[in-house]
Amino acid sequence: MYTIGQVSEMFGLPISTLRYYDKEGLFPNIERISGIRRFSDAEIEAIHVIECLKKSGMEIKEIKQFMQWCTEGSSTYPLRKELFENRRKSVENEIEQMQKTLDMLRFKCWYYEKAIKDGSEENINAMLPDQLPADIQALYNHAHE
Amino acid sequence: MYTIGQVSEMFGLPISTLRYYDKEGLFPNIERISGIRRFSDAEIEAIHVIECLKKSGMEIKEIKQFMQWCTEGSSTYPLRKELFENRRKSVENEIEQMQKTLDMLRFKCWYYEKAIKDGSEENINAMLPDQLPADIQALYNHAHE
DNA sequence: ACTTGACCTAAAGTTAGGTTCAGGTATTAC
DNA sequence: GTAATACCTGAACCTAACTTTAGGTCAAGT
């Protein structure tokens, strides 16, 4: 069992954020002793899940819905499973998008390295859009798809 | 040369967003004919870069700074190169974080699949935190690092 | 002439996800 | 007994990145 201050330390989250999450209904079963929140292992795991779902792009309201399902027993297992499967697909997709972004950044790193060597962008721009060295062309194409 | 409406179509960005970018200084050299914006190839490539830098987590103000450097000639090549190298590192890092998120999601997919089969979470919770099947344990550990 | 459609501006409004503030309680340390 | 700490609340505030609104220009078609 932990106080809000201890949990704040554990996760590096401000106390105000934890209280905000509670206010938004993300800890529906949290225990209180004379008004003071006691975070149990269930809430600790909930915070891991909250962080995960947030990074996956979910909004607080939707996360609240999930936490609600968790209090409703085994009948909501299929709903919860579906939620995680959708999130998984969404994150897999997002990682693919990030790879495109990364290829654009790698292309631009090459671009400016060469521009510095050449003293100008002229040579490079003469190679655009399809006369770049093969490996760089692949980055450029991927980024501009 | 394109009108704002054509560019909006090309990128799937609202016209209001393009005007907002212009107001924020993201197209420092855009041509206007009797008040109407003409987007040249330079602005088209700028939008590709803006999208990329936004996805990399940069703020509009910082992107404006970069666009400013682009108008200042070859003396700013090193600054621009450094910016892209920092962005590349940052995105590489972010992708690693996303892999952790993904492993949590994969773990939870397994969790609910098994909970549905078993009819309850009891069996699973008895395996936590370190008696899970090896492949699942790896996901769990990665996600809870 | 007049209506339609695509463009323009400045300024106000919106949203999510917090953060800060003002004022209060409860426990422990001296 | 009083002072420091750690907790509490509701309400106001904040920020980035847009979006909407209200009012206006201008060219082409009928």
mmCIF file of C-alpha atoms in Angstrom, chain A residues 105 107-126, chain B residues 65-86:
data_model
loop_
_atom_site.group_PDB
_atom_site.id
_atom_site.type_symbol
_atom_site.label_atom_id
_atom_site.label_comp_id
_atom_site.label_asym_id
_atom_site.label_seq_id
_atom_site.Cartn_x
_atom_site.Cartn_y
_atom_site.Cartn_z
ATOM 1 C CA LEU A 105 15.170 12.570 -41.149
ATOM 2 C CA PHE A 107 17.566 11.688 -45.829
ATOM 3 C CA LYS A 108 17.871 15.240 -44.497
ATOM 4 C CA CYS A 109 20.947 14.289 -42.460
ATOM 5 C CA TRP A 110 22.588 13.032 -45.635
ATOM 6 C CA TYR A 111 21.354 16.119 -47.508
ATOM 7 C CA TYR A 112 22.996 18.604 -45.169
ATOM 8 C CA GLU A 113 26.138 16.563 -44.773
ATOM 9 C CA LYS A 114 26.566 16.688 -48.532
ATOM 10 C CA ALA A 115 25.519 20.340 -48.732
ATOM 11 C CA ILE A 116 28.272 21.192 -46.242
ATOM 12 C CA LYS A 117 30.831 19.209 -48.245
ATOM 13 C CA ASP A 118 29.721 20.746 -51.563
ATOM 14 C CA GLY A 119 29.252 24.244 -50.174
ATOM 15 C CA SER A 120 25.780 24.471 -51.710
ATOM 16 C CA GLU A 121 22.565 22.552 -52.343
ATOM 17 C CA GLU A 122 22.841 22.857 -56.127
ATOM 18 C CA ASN A 123 24.384 19.452 -56.804
ATOM 19 C CA ILE A 124 21.811 17.719 -54.649
ATOM 20 C CA ASN A 125 18.846 19.511 -56.123
ATOM 21 C CA ALA A 126 20.034 18.497 -59.594
ATOM 22 C CA GLN B 65 13.188 28.789 -36.709
ATOM 23 C CA PHE B 66 14.295 26.068 -39.125
ATOM 24 C CA MET B 67 12.409 27.684 -42.021
ATOM 25 C CA GLN B 68 14.107 30.938 -41.122
ATOM 26 C CA TRP B 69 17.516 29.254 -41.334
ATOM 27 C CA CYS B 70 16.568 27.994 -44.798
ATOM 28 C CA THR B 71 16.307 31.598 -45.987
ATOM 29 C CA GLU B 72 19.751 32.450 -44.609
ATOM 30 C CA GLY B 73 21.876 30.458 -47.058
ATOM 31 C CA SER B 74 24.791 28.100 -46.629
ATOM 32 C CA SER B 75 26.029 29.537 -43.344
ATOM 33 C CA THR B 76 23.195 27.751 -41.518
ATOM 34 C CA TYR B 77 23.847 24.293 -43.037
ATOM 35 C CA PRO B 78 25.562 23.075 -39.843
ATOM 36 C CA LEU B 79 22.656 24.258 -37.673
ATOM 37 C CA ARG B 80 20.151 22.553 -39.942
ATOM 38 C CA LYS B 81 22.183 19.344 -40.002
ATOM 39 C CA GLU B 82 22.409 19.305 -36.218
ATOM 40 C CA LEU B 83 18.656 19.819 -35.938
ATOM 41 C CA PHE B 84 17.933 16.800 -38.125
ATOM 42 C CA GLU B 85 20.455 14.676 -36.268
ATOM 43 C CA ASN B 86 18.828 15.523 -32.957
#
